[in-house]
Amino acid sequence: MKKVLTIAGSDCSGGAGIQADLKTITAHKCYGMSVITALTAQNTTGVYGIEACSVDFVKNQMDCVFTDIFPDAIKIGMVASIEIIEAISEKLKEYKPKNIVVDPVMVATSGSKLLNDDAINMLLNELIPLSTVITPNLFEAEILCGFKIKTTEDMVKAARKIAENYDGHILIKGGHLEDNANDLLFSKGTIHWFEGERIINSNTHGTGCTLSSAIASNLALGHNIEESIRNSKEYITGALRANLDIGKGSGPLNHCYKIV
Ligand SMILES: Nc1ncnc2c1ncn2[C@@H]1O[C@H](COP(=O)(O)OP(=O)(O)OP(=O)(O)O)[C@@H](O)[C@H]1O
Ligand SMILES: Cc1ncc(CO)c(N)n1
């Protein structure tokens, strides 16, 4: 069985973060492991508290995983603080795993900040360079490229700009576009669109976490980057279409739609 590690924050309501990742990894028939960077008290209506893990404890978790069950792929989501980013980067350099998907999580679907402003540079300079693929949404891509993104043409410009300082794959997600949900993959100068019909479903809590852990699972299973994204886009579309409607706010996805 392929092994997939998620390094992310916990969402006690189960829709995003570690919990969404482990559900996704399991639905891909991979073995899931977790290094928790922070606890969040959140639900479908918002984030009500964050407790970051100590740096030593993040390192301790990473040592436990890497010295025993070495992962075939890793997804990195909420990293919380400068010190935790440094710790994760140090351990990745030590253990040198392959297939690292970095979802540069900055803000929750509900609008709450999940990363300190001063940590964004550290994310850019330390963690992103170690990754195979990054998966910013439109707002995160705006921060990484430095200008506003409104159209699919702007997405291409943003990817080109980000690629000036990063030679991995860049997936800019179009989940927040108005007319469609097309995602753009910019890979070593080539452009590939993954077209997605916009599904009318306001329950989108955890879409980004789900997509990035699906990509990590597909990479672990041996698919190349394009196949991994195509399969993951199909997975997320199915989970949105399955139309789970729970909670009082933007509810979570339905991960059971594929499980027997
Ligand atoms: N309404 C929708 N219809 C179809 N696909 C969608 C919809 N919303 C999001 N997606 C897809 O879900 C994936 C995640 O994209 P999105 O832009 O929502 O990420 P995100 O903002 O990082 O997620 P999160 O809300 O968890 O932070 C992308 O493949 C995107 O195209
Ligand atoms: C823990 C966590 N990670 C990521 C997101 C992004 O949706 C969230 N809401 N919570």
PDB file of C-alpha atoms and ligand atoms in Angstrom:
ATOM      1  CA  MET A   1       0.000   0.000   0.000  1.00  0.00           C
ATOM      2  CA  LYS A   2       1.247   3.502  -0.831  1.00  0.00           C
ATOM      3  CA  LYS A   3       1.797   5.831   2.117  1.00  0.00           C
ATOM      4  CA  VAL A   4       0.775   9.474   2.169  1.00  0.00           C
ATOM      5  CA  LEU A   5       1.618  12.004   4.883  1.00  0.00           C
ATOM      6  CA  THR A   6      -0.299  15.194   5.538  1.00  0.00           C
ATOM      7  CA  ILE A   7       1.419  18.020   7.416  1.00  0.00           C
ATOM      8  CA  ALA A   8      -1.405  20.394   8.294  1.00  0.00           C
ATOM      9  CA  GLY A   9      -3.731  21.822  10.910  1.00  0.00           C
ATOM     10  CA  SER A  10      -6.582  19.982  12.585  1.00  0.00           C
ATOM     11  CA  ASP A  11     -10.182  21.019  11.836  1.00  0.00           C
ATOM     12  CA  CYS A  12     -12.324  19.629  14.660  1.00  0.00           C
ATOM     13  CA  SER A  13     -15.447  19.872  12.466  1.00  0.00           C
ATOM     14  CA  GLY A  14     -13.874  17.410  10.028  1.00  0.00           C
ATOM     15  CA  GLY A  15     -14.322  19.370   6.786  1.00  0.00           C
ATOM     16  CA  ALA A  16     -10.839  20.746   6.117  1.00  0.00           C
ATOM     17  CA  GLY A  17      -7.251  20.249   7.297  1.00  0.00           C
ATOM     18  CA  ILE A  18      -5.931  16.932   8.577  1.00  0.00           C
ATOM     19  CA  GLN A  19      -9.403  15.400   8.759  1.00  0.00           C
ATOM     20  CA  ALA A  20     -10.269  16.161   5.104  1.00  0.00           C
ATOM     21  CA  ASP A  21      -6.832  14.956   4.062  1.00  0.00           C
ATOM     22  CA  LEU A  22      -7.082  11.594   5.838  1.00  0.00           C
ATOM     23  CA  LYS A  23     -10.572  10.975   4.400  1.00  0.00           C
ATOM     24  CA  THR A  24      -9.288  11.778   0.913  1.00  0.00           C
ATOM     25  CA  ILE A  25      -6.163   9.648   1.258  1.00  0.00           C
ATOM     26  CA  THR A  26      -8.258   6.707   2.492  1.00  0.00           C
ATOM     27  CA  ALA A  27     -10.722   7.117  -0.393  1.00  0.00           C
ATOM     28  CA  HIS A  28      -7.697   6.732  -2.701  1.00  0.00           C
ATOM     29  CA  LYS A  29      -6.853   3.432  -0.967  1.00  0.00           C
ATOM     30  CA  CYS A  30      -3.582   4.811   0.410  1.00  0.00           C
ATOM     31  CA  TYR A  31      -2.289   4.644   3.999  1.00  0.00           C
ATOM     32  CA  GLY A  32      -2.644   8.064   5.659  1.00  0.00           C
ATOM     33  CA  MET A  33      -0.383   9.619   8.306  1.00  0.00           C
ATOM     34  CA  SER A  34      -0.456  13.083   9.888  1.00  0.00           C
ATOM     35  CA  VAL A  35       1.896  15.631  11.392  1.00  0.00           C
ATOM     36  CA  ILE A  36      -0.274  18.227  13.103  1.00  0.00           C
ATOM     37  CA  THR A  37       1.032  21.808  13.016  1.00  0.00           C
ATOM     38  CA  ALA A  38      -1.859  23.457  14.872  1.00  0.00           C
ATOM     39  CA  LEU A  39      -5.217  22.755  16.436  1.00  0.00           C
ATOM     40  CA  THR A  40      -8.060  24.902  15.204  1.00  0.00           C
ATOM     41  CA  ALA A  41     -11.424  25.292  16.867  1.00  0.00           C
ATOM     42  CA  GLN A  42     -13.580  25.784  13.785  1.00  0.00           C
ATOM     43  CA  ASN A  43     -16.732  24.658  12.091  1.00  0.00           C
ATOM     44  CA  THR A  44     -18.672  25.450   8.925  1.00  0.00           C
ATOM     45  CA  THR A  45     -19.369  29.001  10.174  1.00  0.00           C
ATOM     46  CA  GLY A  46     -15.827  30.125  11.027  1.00  0.00           C
ATOM     47  CA  VAL A  47     -12.565  29.714  12.922  1.00  0.00           C
ATOM     48  CA  TYR A  48     -12.922  30.394  16.657  1.00  0.00           C
ATOM     49  CA  GLY A  49      -9.417  29.629  17.920  1.00  0.00           C
ATOM     50  CA  ILE A  50      -5.960  28.453  16.888  1.00  0.00           C
ATOM     51  CA  GLU A  51      -3.302  26.759  19.028  1.00  0.00           C
ATOM     52  CA  ALA A  52      -0.059  26.203  17.190  1.00  0.00           C
ATOM     53  CA  CYS A  53       1.999  23.150  18.038  1.00  0.00           C
ATOM     54  CA  SER A  54       5.469  23.685  19.528  1.00  0.00           C
ATOM     55  CA  VAL A  55       8.345  23.531  17.072  1.00  0.00           C
ATOM     56  CA  ASP A  56       9.997  20.645  18.903  1.00  0.00           C
ATOM     57  CA  PHE A  57       6.786  18.656  18.805  1.00  0.00           C
ATOM     58  CA  VAL A  58       6.393  19.172  15.043  1.00  0.00           C
ATOM     59  CA  LYS A  59       9.958  17.892  14.611  1.00  0.00           C
ATOM     60  CA  ASN A  60       9.262  14.965  16.954  1.00  0.00           C
ATOM     61  CA  GLN A  61       6.208  13.954  14.879  1.00  0.00           C
ATOM     62  CA  MET A  62       8.202  14.207  11.642  1.00  0.00           C
ATOM     63  CA  ASP A  63      11.032  12.068  13.037  1.00  0.00           C
ATOM     64  CA  CYS A  64       8.517   9.422  14.191  1.00  0.00           C
ATOM     65  CA  VAL A  65       6.952   9.203  10.741  1.00  0.00           C
ATOM     66  CA  PHE A  66      10.106   9.354   8.618  1.00  0.00           C
ATOM     67  CA  THR A  67      12.161   6.891  10.670  1.00  0.00           C
ATOM     68  CA  ASP A  68       9.409   4.266  10.610  1.00  0.00           C
ATOM     69  CA  ILE A  69       6.936   4.494   7.697  1.00  0.00           C
ATOM     70  CA  PHE A  70       8.554   6.585   4.973  1.00  0.00           C
ATOM     71  CA  PRO A  71       5.848   8.349   2.922  1.00  0.00           C
ATOM     72  CA  ASP A  72       5.576   8.039  -0.884  1.00  0.00           C
ATOM     73  CA  ALA A  73       4.059  11.521  -1.069  1.00  0.00           C
ATOM     74  CA  ILE A  74       3.396  14.464   1.240  1.00  0.00           C
ATOM     75  CA  LYS A  75       0.772  17.159   1.299  1.00  0.00           C
ATOM     76  CA  ILE A  76       1.542  20.309   3.279  1.00  0.00           C
ATOM     77  CA  GLY A  77      -1.340  22.597   4.226  1.00  0.00           C
ATOM     78  CA  MET A  78      -1.689  25.022   7.155  1.00  0.00           C
ATOM     79  CA  VAL A  79       1.792  25.695   8.551  1.00  0.00           C
ATOM     80  CA  ALA A  80       0.794  28.387  11.074  1.00  0.00           C
ATOM     81  CA  SER A  81       4.059  30.212  11.867  1.00  0.00           C
ATOM     82  CA  ILE A  82       7.584  31.087  10.732  1.00  0.00           C
ATOM     83  CA  GLU A  83       9.132  28.735  13.279  1.00  0.00           C
ATOM     84  CA  ILE A  84       7.011  25.769  12.145  1.00  0.00           C
ATOM     85  CA  ILE A  85       7.849  26.443   8.484  1.00  0.00           C
ATOM     86  CA  GLU A  86      11.551  26.426   9.417  1.00  0.00           C
ATOM     87  CA  ALA A  87      11.140  23.138  11.305  1.00  0.00           C
ATOM     88  CA  ILE A  88       9.289  21.443   8.438  1.00  0.00           C
ATOM     89  CA  SER A  89      11.854  22.666   5.886  1.00  0.00           C
ATOM     90  CA  GLU A  90      14.744  21.440   8.050  1.00  0.00           C
ATOM     91  CA  LYS A  91      13.236  17.948   8.354  1.00  0.00           C
ATOM     92  CA  LEU A  92      12.364  17.748   4.639  1.00  0.00           C
ATOM     93  CA  LYS A  93      15.994  18.597   3.813  1.00  0.00           C
ATOM     94  CA  GLU A  94      17.132  15.900   6.243  1.00  0.00           C
ATOM     95  CA  TYR A  95      14.849  13.085   4.984  1.00  0.00           C
ATOM     96  CA  LYS A  96      14.561  14.160   1.309  1.00  0.00           C
ATOM     97  CA  PRO A  97      11.109  12.706   0.481  1.00  0.00           C
ATOM     98  CA  LYS A  98       9.747  12.845  -3.073  1.00  0.00           C
ATOM     99  CA  ASN A  99       6.369  14.153  -4.283  1.00  0.00           C
ATOM    100  CA  ILE A 100       5.717  17.172  -2.069  1.00  0.00           C
ATOM    101  CA  VAL A 101       2.454  19.058  -2.670  1.00  0.00           C
ATOM    102  CA  VAL A 102       2.359  22.474  -0.974  1.00  0.00           C
ATOM    103  CA  ASP A 103      -1.059  24.047  -0.608  1.00  0.00           C
ATOM    104  CA  PRO A 104      -0.071  27.568   0.526  1.00  0.00           C
ATOM    105  CA  VAL A 105      -2.991  27.891   2.938  1.00  0.00           C
ATOM    106  CA  MET A 106      -3.352  31.492   4.132  1.00  0.00           C
ATOM    107  CA  VAL A 107      -7.055  32.118   4.751  1.00  0.00           C
ATOM    108  CA  ALA A 108      -9.957  29.734   5.547  1.00  0.00           C
ATOM    109  CA  THR A 109     -13.057  29.561   3.309  1.00  0.00           C
ATOM    110  CA  SER A 110     -14.842  31.538   6.036  1.00  0.00           C
ATOM    111  CA  GLY A 111     -12.281  34.388   5.748  1.00  0.00           C
ATOM    112  CA  SER A 112     -10.195  33.785   8.895  1.00  0.00           C
ATOM    113  CA  LYS A 113      -6.406  34.040   8.673  1.00  0.00           C
ATOM    114  CA  LEU A 114      -4.567  30.737   9.070  1.00  0.00           C
ATOM    115  CA  LEU A 115      -1.030  32.061   8.492  1.00  0.00           C
ATOM    116  CA  ASN A 116       0.673  35.105  10.045  1.00  0.00           C
ATOM    117  CA  ASP A 117       1.546  37.797   7.475  1.00  0.00           C
ATOM    118  CA  ASP A 118       5.199  37.684   8.485  1.00  0.00           C
ATOM    119  CA  ALA A 119       5.330  33.960   7.663  1.00  0.00           C
ATOM    120  CA  ILE A 120       4.470  34.406   3.977  1.00  0.00           C
ATOM    121  CA  ASN A 121       8.064  35.239   2.983  1.00  0.00           C
ATOM    122  CA  MET A 122       9.355  32.209   4.852  1.00  0.00           C
ATOM    123  CA  LEU A 123       6.820  30.039   3.017  1.00  0.00           C
ATOM    124  CA  LEU A 124       7.995  31.488  -0.307  1.00  0.00           C
ATOM    125  CA  ASN A 125      11.706  31.288   0.390  1.00  0.00           C
ATOM    126  CA  GLU A 126      12.014  28.095   2.446  1.00  0.00           C
ATOM    127  CA  LEU A 127       9.139  25.678   1.900  1.00  0.00           C
ATOM    128  CA  ILE A 128       7.875  26.317  -1.629  1.00  0.00           C
ATOM    129  CA  PRO A 129      11.341  25.718  -3.178  1.00  0.00           C
ATOM    130  CA  LEU A 130      11.307  22.177  -1.706  1.00  0.00           C
ATOM    131  CA  SER A 131       7.982  21.269  -3.321  1.00  0.00           C
ATOM    132  CA  THR A 132       7.068  19.362  -6.486  1.00  0.00           C
ATOM    133  CA  VAL A 133       3.855  21.305  -7.033  1.00  0.00           C
ATOM    134  CA  ILE A 134       2.108  24.256  -5.387  1.00  0.00           C
ATOM    135  CA  THR A 135      -1.673  24.683  -5.418  1.00  0.00           C
ATOM    136  CA  PRO A 136      -2.609  28.320  -4.645  1.00  0.00           C
ATOM    137  CA  ASN A 137      -6.202  29.483  -4.970  1.00  0.00           C
ATOM    138  CA  LEU A 138      -6.813  32.848  -6.663  1.00  0.00           C
ATOM    139  CA  PHE A 139      -6.191  34.896  -3.504  1.00  0.00           C
ATOM    140  CA  GLU A 140      -3.026  33.017  -2.585  1.00  0.00           C
ATOM    141  CA  ALA A 141      -1.779  33.328  -6.183  1.00  0.00           C
ATOM    142  CA  GLU A 142      -2.374  37.104  -5.976  1.00  0.00           C
ATOM    143  CA  ILE A 143      -0.114  37.275  -2.921  1.00  0.00           C
ATOM    144  CA  LEU A 144       2.540  35.139  -4.617  1.00  0.00           C
ATOM    145  CA  CYS A 145       2.542  37.142  -7.902  1.00  0.00           C
ATOM    146  CA  GLY A 146       1.809  40.616  -6.495  1.00  0.00           C
ATOM    147  CA  PHE A 147      -1.192  41.624  -8.652  1.00  0.00           C
ATOM    148  CA  LYS A 148      -4.968  41.060  -8.820  1.00  0.00           C
ATOM    149  CA  ILE A 149      -6.379  38.044 -10.670  1.00  0.00           C
ATOM    150  CA  LYS A 150      -9.848  38.391 -12.151  1.00  0.00           C
ATOM    151  CA  THR A 151      -9.827  36.397 -15.401  1.00  0.00           C
ATOM    152  CA  THR A 152      -8.348  33.208 -16.803  1.00  0.00           C
ATOM    153  CA  GLU A 153      -5.832  35.399 -18.737  1.00  0.00           C
ATOM    154  CA  ASP A 154      -4.722  36.891 -15.412  1.00  0.00           C
ATOM    155  CA  MET A 155      -4.215  33.342 -14.096  1.00  0.00           C
ATOM    156  CA  VAL A 156      -1.729  32.640 -16.904  1.00  0.00           C
ATOM    157  CA  LYS A 157       0.124  35.917 -16.210  1.00  0.00           C
ATOM    158  CA  ALA A 158       0.253  35.074 -12.505  1.00  0.00           C
ATOM    159  CA  ALA A 159       1.654  31.587 -13.165  1.00  0.00           C
ATOM    160  CA  ARG A 160       4.371  33.056 -15.429  1.00  0.00           C
ATOM    161  CA  LYS A 161       5.294  35.559 -12.729  1.00  0.00           C
ATOM    162  CA  ILE A 162       5.434  32.911  -9.968  1.00  0.00           C
ATOM    163  CA  ALA A 163       7.526  30.689 -12.281  1.00  0.00           C
ATOM    164  CA  GLU A 164      10.244  33.366 -12.410  1.00  0.00           C
ATOM    165  CA  ASN A 165      11.288  32.265  -8.925  1.00  0.00           C
ATOM    166  CA  TYR A 166      10.032  28.653  -8.783  1.00  0.00           C
ATOM    167  CA  ASP A 167      10.733  25.760 -11.132  1.00  0.00           C
ATOM    168  CA  GLY A 168       8.170  23.239  -9.829  1.00  0.00           C
ATOM    169  CA  HIS A 169       4.619  22.777 -11.164  1.00  0.00           C
ATOM    170  CA  ILE A 170       2.138  25.553 -10.420  1.00  0.00           C
ATOM    171  CA  LEU A 171      -1.569  24.763 -10.177  1.00  0.00           C
ATOM    172  CA  ILE A 172      -3.671  27.912  -9.840  1.00  0.00           C
ATOM    173  CA  LYS A 173      -7.162  26.827  -8.780  1.00  0.00           C
ATOM    174  CA  GLY A 174     -10.164  28.508 -10.291  1.00  0.00           C
ATOM    175  CA  GLY A 175     -12.616  27.589  -7.548  1.00  0.00           C
ATOM    176  CA  HIS A 176     -13.250  31.301  -6.909  1.00  0.00           C
ATOM    177  CA  LEU A 177     -13.789  32.299 -10.561  1.00  0.00           C
ATOM    178  CA  GLU A 178     -17.263  33.553 -11.429  1.00  0.00           C
ATOM    179  CA  ASP A 179     -18.229  31.566 -14.535  1.00  0.00           C
ATOM    180  CA  ASN A 180     -16.385  28.266 -14.327  1.00  0.00           C
ATOM    181  CA  ALA A 181     -14.064  26.282 -12.094  1.00  0.00           C
ATOM    182  CA  ASN A 182     -11.100  25.895 -14.448  1.00  0.00           C
ATOM    183  CA  ASP A 183      -7.727  25.128 -12.877  1.00  0.00           C
ATOM    184  CA  LEU A 184      -4.472  26.112 -14.591  1.00  0.00           C
ATOM    185  CA  LEU A 185      -1.350  23.958 -14.525  1.00  0.00           C
ATOM    186  CA  PHE A 186       1.825  25.777 -15.506  1.00  0.00           C
ATOM    187  CA  SER A 187       4.623  23.245 -15.899  1.00  0.00           C
ATOM    188  CA  LYS A 188       8.083  24.270 -17.063  1.00  0.00           C
ATOM    189  CA  GLY A 189       6.673  26.863 -19.448  1.00  0.00           C
ATOM    190  CA  THR A 190       3.698  24.823 -20.727  1.00  0.00           C
ATOM    191  CA  ILE A 191       0.076  25.607 -19.982  1.00  0.00           C
ATOM    192  CA  HIS A 192      -2.566  22.969 -19.332  1.00  0.00           C
ATOM    193  CA  TRP A 193      -6.167  23.771 -18.414  1.00  0.00           C
ATOM    194  CA  PHE A 194      -8.297  21.399 -16.356  1.00  0.00           C
ATOM    195  CA  GLU A 195     -11.747  22.533 -17.223  1.00  0.00           C
ATOM    196  CA  GLY A 196     -14.447  22.283 -14.609  1.00  0.00           C
ATOM    197  CA  GLU A 197     -18.094  23.162 -14.727  1.00  0.00           C
ATOM    198  CA  ARG A 198     -19.036  25.408 -11.807  1.00  0.00           C
ATOM    199  CA  ILE A 199     -21.252  23.331  -9.511  1.00  0.00           C
ATOM    200  CA  ILE A 200     -23.924  25.256  -7.674  1.00  0.00           C
ATOM    201  CA  ASN A 201     -23.139  24.109  -4.170  1.00  0.00           C
ATOM    202  CA  SER A 202     -22.291  26.544  -1.398  1.00  0.00           C
ATOM    203  CA  ASN A 203     -20.848  23.711   0.682  1.00  0.00           C
ATOM    204  CA  THR A 204     -17.184  24.101  -0.270  1.00  0.00           C
ATOM    205  CA  HIS A 205     -15.441  23.894   3.117  1.00  0.00           C
ATOM    206  CA  GLY A 206     -12.208  21.975   2.536  1.00  0.00           C
ATOM    207  CA  THR A 207     -12.097  21.884  -1.277  1.00  0.00           C
ATOM    208  CA  GLY A 208      -8.470  23.076  -1.343  1.00  0.00           C
ATOM    209  CA  CYS A 209      -7.329  20.556   1.293  1.00  0.00           C
ATOM    210  CA  THR A 210      -9.147  17.777  -0.502  1.00  0.00           C
ATOM    211  CA  LEU A 211      -7.677  18.612  -3.909  1.00  0.00           C
ATOM    212  CA  SER A 212      -4.082  18.799  -2.625  1.00  0.00           C
ATOM    213  CA  SER A 213      -4.291  15.528  -0.705  1.00  0.00           C
ATOM    214  CA  ALA A 214      -5.904  13.842  -3.725  1.00  0.00           C
ATOM    215  CA  ILE A 215      -2.963  15.050  -5.847  1.00  0.00           C
ATOM    216  CA  ALA A 216      -0.485  13.709  -3.253  1.00  0.00           C
ATOM    217  CA  SER A 217      -2.315  10.338  -3.219  1.00  0.00           C
ATOM    218  CA  ASN A 218      -2.256  10.128  -7.025  1.00  0.00           C
ATOM    219  CA  LEU A 219       1.467  10.979  -7.119  1.00  0.00           C
ATOM    220  CA  ALA A 220       2.088   8.281  -4.493  1.00  0.00           C
ATOM    221  CA  LEU A 221       0.184   5.824  -6.692  1.00  0.00           C
ATOM    222  CA  GLY A 222       2.650   6.546  -9.510  1.00  0.00           C
ATOM    223  CA  HIS A 223       0.637   8.872 -11.744  1.00  0.00           C
ATOM    224  CA  ASN A 224       2.408  11.767 -13.418  1.00  0.00           C
ATOM    225  CA  ILE A 225       1.493  15.336 -12.522  1.00  0.00           C
ATOM    226  CA  GLU A 226      -1.129  15.810 -15.263  1.00  0.00           C
ATOM    227  CA  GLU A 227      -2.867  12.496 -14.567  1.00  0.00           C
ATOM    228  CA  SER A 228      -2.729  13.246 -10.846  1.00  0.00           C
ATOM    229  CA  ILE A 229      -4.443  16.595 -11.293  1.00  0.00           C
ATOM    230  CA  ARG A 230      -7.008  15.212 -13.770  1.00  0.00           C
ATOM    231  CA  ASN A 231      -7.935  12.410 -11.363  1.00  0.00           C
ATOM    232  CA  SER A 232      -8.053  14.801  -8.408  1.00  0.00           C
ATOM    233  CA  LYS A 233     -10.253  17.275 -10.240  1.00  0.00           C
ATOM    234  CA  GLU A 234     -12.614  14.403 -11.026  1.00  0.00           C
ATOM    235  CA  TYR A 235     -12.590  13.366  -7.354  1.00  0.00           C
ATOM    236  CA  ILE A 236     -13.399  16.853  -6.073  1.00  0.00           C
ATOM    237  CA  THR A 237     -16.104  17.363  -8.670  1.00  0.00           C
ATOM    238  CA  GLY A 238     -17.762  14.119  -7.567  1.00  0.00           C
ATOM    239  CA  ALA A 239     -17.484  15.062  -3.896  1.00  0.00           C
ATOM    240  CA  LEU A 240     -19.122  18.448  -4.599  1.00  0.00           C
ATOM    241  CA  ARG A 241     -21.822  16.924  -6.822  1.00  0.00           C
ATOM    242  CA  ALA A 242     -22.698  14.398  -4.111  1.00  0.00           C
ATOM    243  CA  ASN A 243     -24.210  17.403  -2.389  1.00  0.00           C
ATOM    244  CA  LEU A 244     -23.794  16.801   1.314  1.00  0.00           C
ATOM    245  CA  ASP A 245     -25.541  19.566   3.199  1.00  0.00           C
ATOM    246  CA  ILE A 246     -24.601  19.633   6.884  1.00  0.00           C
ATOM    247  CA  GLY A 247     -23.722  22.429   9.284  1.00  0.00           C
ATOM    248  CA  LYS A 248     -24.999  25.985   9.509  1.00  0.00           C
ATOM    249  CA  GLY A 249     -22.424  27.576   7.174  1.00  0.00           C
ATOM    250  CA  SER A 250     -20.356  26.473   4.164  1.00  0.00           C
ATOM    251  CA  GLY A 251     -20.525  22.743   4.748  1.00  0.00           C
ATOM    252  CA  PRO A 252     -18.003  19.982   4.058  1.00  0.00           C
ATOM    253  CA  LEU A 253     -17.676  17.687   1.033  1.00  0.00           C
ATOM    254  CA  ASN A 254     -19.028  14.182   0.683  1.00  0.00           C
ATOM    255  CA  HIS A 255     -16.034  11.816   0.674  1.00  0.00           C
ATOM    256  CA  CYS A 256     -18.217   8.713   0.886  1.00  0.00           C
ATOM    257  CA  TYR A 257     -19.513   8.930  -2.661  1.00  0.00           C
ATOM    258  CA  LYS A 258     -16.823   6.601  -3.977  1.00  0.00           C
ATOM    259  CA  ILE A 259     -16.393   4.283  -1.011  1.00  0.00           C
ATOM    260  CA  VAL A 260     -18.000   0.852  -1.074  1.00  0.00           C
TER     261      VAL A 260
HETATM  262  N1  LIG B   1     -18.357  25.410  -7.125  1.00  0.00           N
HETATM  263  C1  LIG B   1     -17.415  24.643  -7.642  1.00  0.00           C
HETATM  264  N2  LIG B   1     -17.674  23.858  -8.706  1.00  0.00           N
HETATM  265  C2  LIG B   1     -16.723  23.044  -9.222  1.00  0.00           C
HETATM  266  N3  LIG B   1     -15.465  22.958  -8.752  1.00  0.00           N
HETATM  267  C3  LIG B   1     -15.121  23.730  -7.707  1.00  0.00           C
HETATM  268  C4  LIG B   1     -16.074  24.614  -7.089  1.00  0.00           C
HETATM  269  N4  LIG B   1     -15.451  25.243  -6.046  1.00  0.00           N
HETATM  270  C5  LIG B   1     -14.191  24.767  -6.019  1.00  0.00           C
HETATM  271  N5  LIG B   1     -13.975  23.874  -7.025  1.00  0.00           N
HETATM  272  C6  LIG B   1     -12.738  23.142  -7.302  1.00  0.00           C
HETATM  273  O1  LIG B   1     -12.207  22.728  -6.056  1.00  0.00           O
HETATM  274  C7  LIG B   1     -10.790  22.769  -6.075  1.00  0.00           C
HETATM  275  C8  LIG B   1     -10.300  23.670  -4.948  1.00  0.00           C
HETATM  276  O2  LIG B   1     -10.386  25.010  -5.397  1.00  0.00           O
HETATM  277  P1  LIG B   1     -10.610  26.295  -4.516  1.00  0.00           P
HETATM  278  O3  LIG B   1     -10.249  27.452  -5.375  1.00  0.00           O
HETATM  279  O4  LIG B   1     -11.983  26.238  -3.924  1.00  0.00           O
HETATM  280  O5  LIG B   1      -9.537  26.062  -3.381  1.00  0.00           O
HETATM  281  P2  LIG B   1      -9.358  26.780  -1.990  1.00  0.00           P
HETATM  282  O6  LIG B   1      -9.927  28.156  -2.026  1.00  0.00           O
HETATM  283  O7  LIG B   1      -7.925  26.636  -1.649  1.00  0.00           O
HETATM  284  O8  LIG B   1     -10.203  25.880  -1.042  1.00  0.00           O
HETATM  285  P3  LIG B   1     -10.589  26.166   0.519  1.00  0.00           P
HETATM  286  O9  LIG B   1     -11.942  26.789   0.425  1.00  0.00           O
HETATM  287  O10 LIG B   1     -10.593  24.824   1.111  1.00  0.00           O
HETATM  288  O11 LIG B   1      -9.537  27.091   1.094  1.00  0.00           O
HETATM  289  C9  LIG B   1     -10.404  23.253  -7.480  1.00  0.00           C
HETATM  290  O12 LIG B   1     -10.181  22.138  -8.319  1.00  0.00           O
HETATM  291  C10 LIG B   1     -11.630  24.009  -7.924  1.00  0.00           C
HETATM  292  O13 LIG B   1     -11.740  24.119  -9.311  1.00  0.00           O
HETATM  293  C1  LIG B   2      -6.966  23.410   9.496  1.00  0.00           C
HETATM  294  C2  LIG B   2      -7.383  24.054   8.230  1.00  0.00           C
HETATM  295  N1  LIG B   2      -6.565  23.963   7.157  1.00  0.00           N
HETATM  296  C3  LIG B   2      -6.938  24.537   5.986  1.00  0.00           C
HETATM  297  C4  LIG B   2      -8.139  25.201   5.862  1.00  0.00           C
HETATM  298  C5  LIG B   2      -8.495  25.848   4.544  1.00  0.00           C
HETATM  299  O1  LIG B   2      -9.747  25.625   4.132  1.00  0.00           O
HETATM  300  C6  LIG B   2      -8.972  25.260   7.016  1.00  0.00           C
HETATM  301  N2  LIG B   2     -10.168  25.890   6.988  1.00  0.00           N
HETATM  302  N3  LIG B   2      -8.564  24.672   8.162  1.00  0.00           N
END
